[in-house]
GROMACS .gro file of C-alpha atoms in nm:
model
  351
    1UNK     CA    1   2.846   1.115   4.694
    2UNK     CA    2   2.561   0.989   4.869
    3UNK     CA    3   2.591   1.253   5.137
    4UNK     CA    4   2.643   1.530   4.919
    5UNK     CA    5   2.299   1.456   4.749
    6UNK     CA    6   2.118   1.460   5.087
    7UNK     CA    7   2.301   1.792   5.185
    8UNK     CA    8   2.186   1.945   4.826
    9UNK     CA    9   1.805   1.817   4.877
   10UNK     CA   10   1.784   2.003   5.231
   11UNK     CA   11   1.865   2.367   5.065
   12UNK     CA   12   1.650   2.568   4.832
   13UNK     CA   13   1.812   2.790   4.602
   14UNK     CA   14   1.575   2.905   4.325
   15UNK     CA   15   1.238   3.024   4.462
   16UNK     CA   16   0.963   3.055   4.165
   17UNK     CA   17   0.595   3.023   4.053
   18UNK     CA   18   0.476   2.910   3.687
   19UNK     CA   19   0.046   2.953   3.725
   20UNK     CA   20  -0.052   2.610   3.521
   21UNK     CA   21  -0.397   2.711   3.457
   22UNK     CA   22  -0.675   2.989   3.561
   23UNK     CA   23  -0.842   3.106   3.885
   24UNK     CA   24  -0.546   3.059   4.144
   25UNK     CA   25  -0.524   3.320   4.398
   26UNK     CA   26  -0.235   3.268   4.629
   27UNK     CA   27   0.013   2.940   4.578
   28UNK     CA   28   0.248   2.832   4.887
   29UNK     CA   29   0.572   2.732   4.772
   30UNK     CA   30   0.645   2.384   4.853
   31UNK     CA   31   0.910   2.401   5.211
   32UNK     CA   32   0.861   2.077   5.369
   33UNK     CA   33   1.173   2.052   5.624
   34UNK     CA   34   1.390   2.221   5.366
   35UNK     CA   35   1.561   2.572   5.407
   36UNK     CA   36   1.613   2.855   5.184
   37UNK     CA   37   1.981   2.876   5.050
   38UNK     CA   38   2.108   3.256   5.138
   39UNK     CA   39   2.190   3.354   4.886
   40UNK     CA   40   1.925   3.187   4.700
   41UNK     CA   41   1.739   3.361   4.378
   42UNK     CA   42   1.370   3.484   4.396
   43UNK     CA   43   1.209   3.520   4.097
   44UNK     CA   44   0.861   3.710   4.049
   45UNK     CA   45   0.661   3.725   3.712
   46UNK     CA   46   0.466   3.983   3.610
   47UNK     CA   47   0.137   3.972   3.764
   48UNK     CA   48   0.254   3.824   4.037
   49UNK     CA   49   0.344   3.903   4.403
   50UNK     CA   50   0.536   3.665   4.659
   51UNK     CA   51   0.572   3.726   5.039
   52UNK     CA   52   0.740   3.594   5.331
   53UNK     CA   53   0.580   3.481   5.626
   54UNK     CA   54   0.810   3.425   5.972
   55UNK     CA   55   0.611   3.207   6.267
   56UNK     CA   56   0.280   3.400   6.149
   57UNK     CA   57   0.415   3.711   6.077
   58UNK     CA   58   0.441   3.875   5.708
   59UNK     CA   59   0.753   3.960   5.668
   60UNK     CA   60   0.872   4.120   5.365
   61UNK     CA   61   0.688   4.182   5.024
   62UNK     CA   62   0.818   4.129   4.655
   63UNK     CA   63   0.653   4.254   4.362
   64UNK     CA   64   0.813   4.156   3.989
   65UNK     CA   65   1.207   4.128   3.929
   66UNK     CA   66   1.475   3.899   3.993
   67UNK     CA   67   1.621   3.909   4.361
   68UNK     CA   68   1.930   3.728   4.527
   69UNK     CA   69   1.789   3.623   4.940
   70UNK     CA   70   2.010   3.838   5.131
   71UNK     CA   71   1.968   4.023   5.457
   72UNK     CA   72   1.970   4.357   5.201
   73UNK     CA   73   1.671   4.242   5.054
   74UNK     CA   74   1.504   4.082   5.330
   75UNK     CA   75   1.525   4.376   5.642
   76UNK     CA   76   1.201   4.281   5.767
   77UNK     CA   77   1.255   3.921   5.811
   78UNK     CA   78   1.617   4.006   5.944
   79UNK     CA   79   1.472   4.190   6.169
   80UNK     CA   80   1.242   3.905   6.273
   81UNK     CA   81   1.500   3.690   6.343
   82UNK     CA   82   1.768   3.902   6.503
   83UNK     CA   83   2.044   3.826   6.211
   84UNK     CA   84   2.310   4.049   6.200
   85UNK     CA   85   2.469   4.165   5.878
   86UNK     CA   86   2.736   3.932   5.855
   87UNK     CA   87   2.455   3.620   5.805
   88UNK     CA   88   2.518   3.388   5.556
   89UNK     CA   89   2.320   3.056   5.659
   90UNK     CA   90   2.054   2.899   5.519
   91UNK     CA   91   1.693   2.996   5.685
   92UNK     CA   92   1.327   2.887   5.735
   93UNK     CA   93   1.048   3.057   5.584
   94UNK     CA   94   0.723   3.018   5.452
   95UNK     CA   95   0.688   3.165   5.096
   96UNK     CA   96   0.360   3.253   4.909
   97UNK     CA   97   0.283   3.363   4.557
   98UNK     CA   98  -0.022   3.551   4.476
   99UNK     CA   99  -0.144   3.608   4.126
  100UNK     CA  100  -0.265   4.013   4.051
  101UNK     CA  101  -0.391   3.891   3.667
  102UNK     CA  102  -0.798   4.021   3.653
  103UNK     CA  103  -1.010   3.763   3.729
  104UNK     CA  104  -1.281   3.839   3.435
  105UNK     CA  105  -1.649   3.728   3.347
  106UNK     CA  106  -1.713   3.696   3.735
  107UNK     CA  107  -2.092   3.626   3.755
  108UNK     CA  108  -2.359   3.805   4.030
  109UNK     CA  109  -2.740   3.786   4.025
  110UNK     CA  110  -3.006   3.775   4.264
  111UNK     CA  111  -3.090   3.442   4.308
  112UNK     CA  112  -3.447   3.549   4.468
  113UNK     CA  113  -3.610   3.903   4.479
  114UNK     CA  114  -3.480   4.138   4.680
  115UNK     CA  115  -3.647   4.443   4.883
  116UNK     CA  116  -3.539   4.782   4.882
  117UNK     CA  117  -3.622   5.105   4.970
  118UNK     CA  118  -3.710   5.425   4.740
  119UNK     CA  119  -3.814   5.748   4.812
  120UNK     CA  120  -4.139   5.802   4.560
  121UNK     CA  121  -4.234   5.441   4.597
  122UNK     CA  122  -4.149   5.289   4.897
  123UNK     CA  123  -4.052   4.895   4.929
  124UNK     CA  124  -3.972   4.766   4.591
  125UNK     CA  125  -3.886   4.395   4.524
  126UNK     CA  126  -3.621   4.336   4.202
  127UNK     CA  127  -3.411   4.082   4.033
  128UNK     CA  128  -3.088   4.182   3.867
  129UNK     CA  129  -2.769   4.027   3.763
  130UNK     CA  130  -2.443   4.109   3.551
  131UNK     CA  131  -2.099   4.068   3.565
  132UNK     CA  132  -1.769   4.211   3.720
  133UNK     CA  133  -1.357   4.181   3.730
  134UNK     CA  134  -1.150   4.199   3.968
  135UNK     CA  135  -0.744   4.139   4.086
  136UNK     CA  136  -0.599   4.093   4.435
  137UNK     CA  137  -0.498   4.479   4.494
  138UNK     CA  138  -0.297   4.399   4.870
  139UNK     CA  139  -0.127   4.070   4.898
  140UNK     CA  140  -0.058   4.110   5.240
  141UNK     CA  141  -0.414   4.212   5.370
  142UNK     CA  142  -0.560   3.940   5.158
  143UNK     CA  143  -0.350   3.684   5.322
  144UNK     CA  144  -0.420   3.778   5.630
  145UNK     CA  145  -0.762   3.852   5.573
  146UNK     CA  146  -0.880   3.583   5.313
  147UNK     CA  147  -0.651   3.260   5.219
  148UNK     CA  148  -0.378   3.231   5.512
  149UNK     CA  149  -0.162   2.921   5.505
  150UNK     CA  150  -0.408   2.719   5.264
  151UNK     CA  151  -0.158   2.591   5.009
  152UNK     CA  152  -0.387   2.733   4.722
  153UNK     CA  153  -0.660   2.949   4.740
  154UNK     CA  154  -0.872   3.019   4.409
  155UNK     CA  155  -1.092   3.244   4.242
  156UNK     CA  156  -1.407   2.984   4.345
  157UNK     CA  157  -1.317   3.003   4.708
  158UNK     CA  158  -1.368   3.324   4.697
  159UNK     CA  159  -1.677   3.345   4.495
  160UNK     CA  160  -1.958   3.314   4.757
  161UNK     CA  161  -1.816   3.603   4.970
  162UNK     CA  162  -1.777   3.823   4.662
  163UNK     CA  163  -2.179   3.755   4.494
  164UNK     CA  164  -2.264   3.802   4.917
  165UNK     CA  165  -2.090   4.165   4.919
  166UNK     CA  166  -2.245   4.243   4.610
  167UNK     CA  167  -2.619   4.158   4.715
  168UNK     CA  168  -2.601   4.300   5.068
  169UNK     CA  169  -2.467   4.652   4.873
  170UNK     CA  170  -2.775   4.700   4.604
  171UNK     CA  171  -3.018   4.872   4.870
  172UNK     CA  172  -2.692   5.075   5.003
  173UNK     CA  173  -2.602   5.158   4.643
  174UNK     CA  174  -2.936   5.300   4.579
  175UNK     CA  175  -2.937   5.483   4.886
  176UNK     CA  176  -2.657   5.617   4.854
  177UNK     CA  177  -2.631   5.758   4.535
  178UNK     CA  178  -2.943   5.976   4.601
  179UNK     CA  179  -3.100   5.916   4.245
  180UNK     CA  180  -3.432   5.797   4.222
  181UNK     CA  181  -3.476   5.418   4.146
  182UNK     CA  182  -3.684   5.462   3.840
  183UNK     CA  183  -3.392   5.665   3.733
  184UNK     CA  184  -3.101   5.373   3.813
  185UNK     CA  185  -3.341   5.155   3.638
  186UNK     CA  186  -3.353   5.319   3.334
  187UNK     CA  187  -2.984   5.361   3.297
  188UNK     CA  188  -2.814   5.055   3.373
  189UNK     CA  189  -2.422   5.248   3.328
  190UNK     CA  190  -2.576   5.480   3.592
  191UNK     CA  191  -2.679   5.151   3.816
  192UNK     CA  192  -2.303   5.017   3.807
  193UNK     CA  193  -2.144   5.305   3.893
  194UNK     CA  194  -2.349   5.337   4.196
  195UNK     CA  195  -2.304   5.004   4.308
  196UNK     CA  196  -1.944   5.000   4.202
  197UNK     CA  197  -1.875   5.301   4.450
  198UNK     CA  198  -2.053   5.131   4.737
  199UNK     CA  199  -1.850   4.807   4.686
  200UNK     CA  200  -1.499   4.979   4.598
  201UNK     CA  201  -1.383   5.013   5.023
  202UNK     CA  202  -1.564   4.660   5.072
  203UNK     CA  203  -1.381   4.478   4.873
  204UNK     CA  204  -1.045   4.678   4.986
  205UNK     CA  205  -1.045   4.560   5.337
  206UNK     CA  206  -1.014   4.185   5.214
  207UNK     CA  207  -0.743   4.321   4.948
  208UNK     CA  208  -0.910   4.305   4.677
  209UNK     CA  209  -0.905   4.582   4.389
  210UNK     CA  210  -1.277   4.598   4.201
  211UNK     CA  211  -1.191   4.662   3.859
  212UNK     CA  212  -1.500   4.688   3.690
  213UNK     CA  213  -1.869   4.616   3.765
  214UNK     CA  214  -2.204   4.609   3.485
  215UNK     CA  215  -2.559   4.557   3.533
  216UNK     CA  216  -2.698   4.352   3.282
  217UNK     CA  217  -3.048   4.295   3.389
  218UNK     CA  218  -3.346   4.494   3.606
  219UNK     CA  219  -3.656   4.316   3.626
  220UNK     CA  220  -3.901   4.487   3.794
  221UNK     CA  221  -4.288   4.416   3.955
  222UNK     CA  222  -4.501   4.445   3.641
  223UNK     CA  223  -4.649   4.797   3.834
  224UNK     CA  224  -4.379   4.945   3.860
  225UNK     CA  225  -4.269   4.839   3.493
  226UNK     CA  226  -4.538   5.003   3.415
  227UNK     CA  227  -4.471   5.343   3.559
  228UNK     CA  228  -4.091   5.342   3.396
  229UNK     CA  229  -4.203   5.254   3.045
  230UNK     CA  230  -4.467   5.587   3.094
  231UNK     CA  231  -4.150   5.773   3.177
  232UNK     CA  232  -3.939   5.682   2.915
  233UNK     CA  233  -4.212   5.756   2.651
  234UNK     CA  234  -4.206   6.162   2.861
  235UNK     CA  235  -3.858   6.156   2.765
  236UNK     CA  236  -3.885   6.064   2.434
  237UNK     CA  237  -4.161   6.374   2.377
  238UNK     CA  238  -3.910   6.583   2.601
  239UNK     CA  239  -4.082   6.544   2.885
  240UNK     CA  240  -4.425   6.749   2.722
  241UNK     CA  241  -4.766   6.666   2.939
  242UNK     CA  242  -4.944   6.808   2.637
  243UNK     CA  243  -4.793   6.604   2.382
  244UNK     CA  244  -4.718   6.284   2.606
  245UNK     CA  245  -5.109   6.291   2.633
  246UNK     CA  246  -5.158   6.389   2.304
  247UNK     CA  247  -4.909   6.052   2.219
  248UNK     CA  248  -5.166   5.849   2.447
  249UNK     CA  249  -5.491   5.978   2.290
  250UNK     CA  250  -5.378   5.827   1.945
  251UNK     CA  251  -5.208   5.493   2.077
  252UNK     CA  252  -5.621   5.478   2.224
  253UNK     CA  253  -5.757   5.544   1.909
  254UNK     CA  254  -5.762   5.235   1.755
  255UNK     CA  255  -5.826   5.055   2.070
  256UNK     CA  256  -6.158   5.218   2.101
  257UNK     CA  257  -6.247   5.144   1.789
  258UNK     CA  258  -6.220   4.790   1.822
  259UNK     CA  259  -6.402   4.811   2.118
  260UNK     CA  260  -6.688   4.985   1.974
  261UNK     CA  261  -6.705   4.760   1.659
  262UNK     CA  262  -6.719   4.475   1.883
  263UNK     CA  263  -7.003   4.622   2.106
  264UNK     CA  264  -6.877   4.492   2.398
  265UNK     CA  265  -6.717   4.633   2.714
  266UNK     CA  266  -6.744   4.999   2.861
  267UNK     CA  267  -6.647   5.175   2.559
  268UNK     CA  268  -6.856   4.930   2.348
  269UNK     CA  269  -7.156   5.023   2.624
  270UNK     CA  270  -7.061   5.439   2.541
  271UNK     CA  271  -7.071   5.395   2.182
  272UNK     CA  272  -7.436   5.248   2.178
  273UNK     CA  273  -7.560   5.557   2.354
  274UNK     CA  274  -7.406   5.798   2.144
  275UNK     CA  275  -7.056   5.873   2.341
  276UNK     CA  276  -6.865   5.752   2.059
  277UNK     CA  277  -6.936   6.040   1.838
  278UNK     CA  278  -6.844   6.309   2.115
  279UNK     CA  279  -6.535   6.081   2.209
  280UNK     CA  280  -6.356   6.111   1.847
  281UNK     CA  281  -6.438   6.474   1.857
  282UNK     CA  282  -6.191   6.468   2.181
  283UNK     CA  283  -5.954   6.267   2.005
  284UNK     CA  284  -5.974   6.471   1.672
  285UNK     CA  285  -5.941   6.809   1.907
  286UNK     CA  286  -5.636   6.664   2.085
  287UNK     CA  287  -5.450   6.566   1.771
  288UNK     CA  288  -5.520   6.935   1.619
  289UNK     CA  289  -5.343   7.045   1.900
  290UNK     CA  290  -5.075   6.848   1.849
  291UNK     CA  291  -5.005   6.910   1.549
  292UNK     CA  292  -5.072   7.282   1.576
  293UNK     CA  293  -4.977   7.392   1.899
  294UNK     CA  294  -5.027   7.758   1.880
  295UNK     CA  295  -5.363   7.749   1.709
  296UNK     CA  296  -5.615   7.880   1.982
  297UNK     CA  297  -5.766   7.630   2.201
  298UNK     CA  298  -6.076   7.869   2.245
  299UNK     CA  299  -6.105   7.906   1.843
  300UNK     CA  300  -6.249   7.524   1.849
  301UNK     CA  301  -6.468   7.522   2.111
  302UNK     CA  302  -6.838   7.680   2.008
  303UNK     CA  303  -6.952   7.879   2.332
  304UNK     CA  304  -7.289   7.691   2.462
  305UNK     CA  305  -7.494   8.067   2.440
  306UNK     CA  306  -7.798   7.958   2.378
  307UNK     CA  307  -7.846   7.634   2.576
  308UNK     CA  308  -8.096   7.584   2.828
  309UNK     CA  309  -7.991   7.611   3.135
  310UNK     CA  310  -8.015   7.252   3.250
  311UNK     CA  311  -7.708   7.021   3.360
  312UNK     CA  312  -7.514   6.881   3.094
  313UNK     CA  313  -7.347   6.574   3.088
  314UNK     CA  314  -7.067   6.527   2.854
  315UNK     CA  315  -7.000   6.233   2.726
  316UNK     CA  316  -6.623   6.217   2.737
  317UNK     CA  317  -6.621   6.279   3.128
  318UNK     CA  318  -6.830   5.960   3.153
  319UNK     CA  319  -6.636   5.741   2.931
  320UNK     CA  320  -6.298   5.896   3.139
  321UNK     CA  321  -6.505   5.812   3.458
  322UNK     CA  322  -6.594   5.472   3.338
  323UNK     CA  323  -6.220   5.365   3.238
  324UNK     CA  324  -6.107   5.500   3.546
  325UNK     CA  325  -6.363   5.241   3.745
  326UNK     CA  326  -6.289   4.967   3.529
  327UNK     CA  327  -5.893   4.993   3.597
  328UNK     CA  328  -6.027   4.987   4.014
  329UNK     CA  329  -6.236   4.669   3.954
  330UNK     CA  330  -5.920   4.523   3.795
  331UNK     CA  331  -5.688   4.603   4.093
  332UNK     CA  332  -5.957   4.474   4.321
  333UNK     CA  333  -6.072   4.784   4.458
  334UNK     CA  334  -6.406   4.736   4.317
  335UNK     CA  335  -6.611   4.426   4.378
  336UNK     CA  336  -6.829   4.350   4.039
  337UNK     CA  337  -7.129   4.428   4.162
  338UNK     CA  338  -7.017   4.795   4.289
  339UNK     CA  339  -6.841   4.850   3.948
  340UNK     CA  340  -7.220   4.740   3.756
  341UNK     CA  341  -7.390   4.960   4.002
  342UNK     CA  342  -7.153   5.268   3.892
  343UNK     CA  343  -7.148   5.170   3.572
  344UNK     CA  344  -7.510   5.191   3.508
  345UNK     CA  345  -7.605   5.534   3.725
  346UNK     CA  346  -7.347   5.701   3.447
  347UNK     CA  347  -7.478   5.522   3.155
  348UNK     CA  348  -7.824   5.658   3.268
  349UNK     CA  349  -7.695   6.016   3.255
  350UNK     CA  350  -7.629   5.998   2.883
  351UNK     CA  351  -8.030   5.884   2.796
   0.00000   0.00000   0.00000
């Protein structure tokens, strides 16, 4: 009786995998010395794919069902080994299961800025992050390619070369695609589907299917923030200089004010010598406009006939001028002293 139990322990006759938790890849079936019963049963789940492996070599492929180990339903490993079709022994072979469930929730980000390159604005650093899915499409090329004869490979294994493909595809993505960055920015569906078709053939040649791909996140230099909230408030005035400027010449209103009431800074400076009153005459004219724009622009304007004919400085040109110095002494284009020096030979043109 002894004997018969040894004999029993040395053949395999039921070949399986039940996954006992998340995030496993591939599982090896455990061989040890022991050979597979002909005969034997093979049974794949759903989800799941199982392969045999000869001295290296992938031999044949099993997707889900039930199957009885015969040289029917293994030709390529009976070709391996030379059996004829009479074979009935027991045999050798490594067996591995691989899981196809998604692997969900699947985090990327930029863990420090990265550089790319735009068309309209040249080098531009950004952070982004989001999330993707994916399954192993090809068992066979991801064995070969990815988790070989590890006796389980999981989803974490695998998670550093994934976020790596990911990052080194952004700039590509961009490129690529042949949309402006502003533009990707804005429309973060737009932004996955870009990077999504750049990453779709990298992730195939390891064997792995991409299933889905978002972009959560786009931070961008404050600059350059700057530039895409300015276009997204075109859009929402349907892309209308006249009225976008119109839009701006209100949001300034009250700024102004507070400036002059305050008497300090350049419109504070303006005000004092008698800018303000021409300035809300600007602003006044501008909302008209706007909220008649086919009244005559020529109707509201009083034709200087009788003026002598000495240089006239208008006020609103100077204040423009004087904002438009102020933003260069903030970006550092203007030292202080060159800013003051400006400043006053305009303020002097008003007197």
């Amino acid at each position: 009786m002894a004997l018969m139990d040894f004999i029993k322990k040395q053949f395999i006759d039921i070949i399986q995998w039940t996954e006992t938790g998340d995030g496993t890849l591939a599982w090896r079936f455990p061989m040890a010395d022991m050979e597979i019963q002909n005969g034997g049963s093979l049974t794949v789940r759903e989800s799941q794919v199982a392969i045999f492996v000869n001295e290296g070599k992938v031999a044949d492929v099993f997707g889900p069902g039930m199957y009885k180990l015969t040289t029917q339903t293994l030709p390529v490993l009976t070709y391996l080994k030379n059996w004829d079709k009479l074979f009935e022994s027991p045999f050798k072979s490594d067996v591995y299961f691989f899981s196809t469930r998604q692997q969900v929730d699947q985090k990327w980000g930029t863990p420090q800025p990265i550089t790319i390159r735009d068309k309209d604005f040249g080098a531009v650093r950004l952070r982004a992050f989001g999330n993707y899915s994916f399954r192993v499409g090809d068992a066979k090329q991801f064995h070969t390619e990815i988790s070989g004869t590890r006796d389980v490979y999981t989803v974490a294994d695998l998670d550093g070369q994934l976020r790596g493909l990911v990052l080194q595809n952004i700039s590509n993505a961009i490129a690529s695609s042949g949309v402006p960055f502003l533009d990707l920015a804005a429309n973060q569906i737009q932004f996955a589907q870009a990077l999504a078709a750049q990453l779709v053939p990298e992730f195939n040649k390891i064997g792995i299917k991409l299933e889905n791909i978002t972009v959560q996140n786009v931070s961008l230099p404050e600059e350059l923030q700057k530039i895409l909230d300015q276009k997204i408030g075109m859009g929402m005035v349907g892309n209308d200089m006249g009225k976008f400027m119109q839009y701006q010449t209100a949001q300034a209103i009250p700024k102004f004010a507070e400036n002059a009431g305050s008497g300090g800074g350049i419109a504070g400076d303006a005000m004092g010598l008698g800018a303000g009153v021409a300035l809300g005459q600007v602003l006044a004219q501008n909302l008209s406009q706007g909220l008649n724009p086919n009244a005559n622009p020529a109707a509201a304007a009083v034709a200087p006939t009788q003026q002598p004919a000495v240089a006239v400085v208008d006020p609103a040109d100077v204040m423009t001028t004087l904002e438009k110095l102020g933003e260069l002494k903030t970006k550092g284009i203007l030292t202080q002293e060159e800013f003051d020096a400006k400043k006053a030979d305009l303020l002097k043109k008003l007197v």
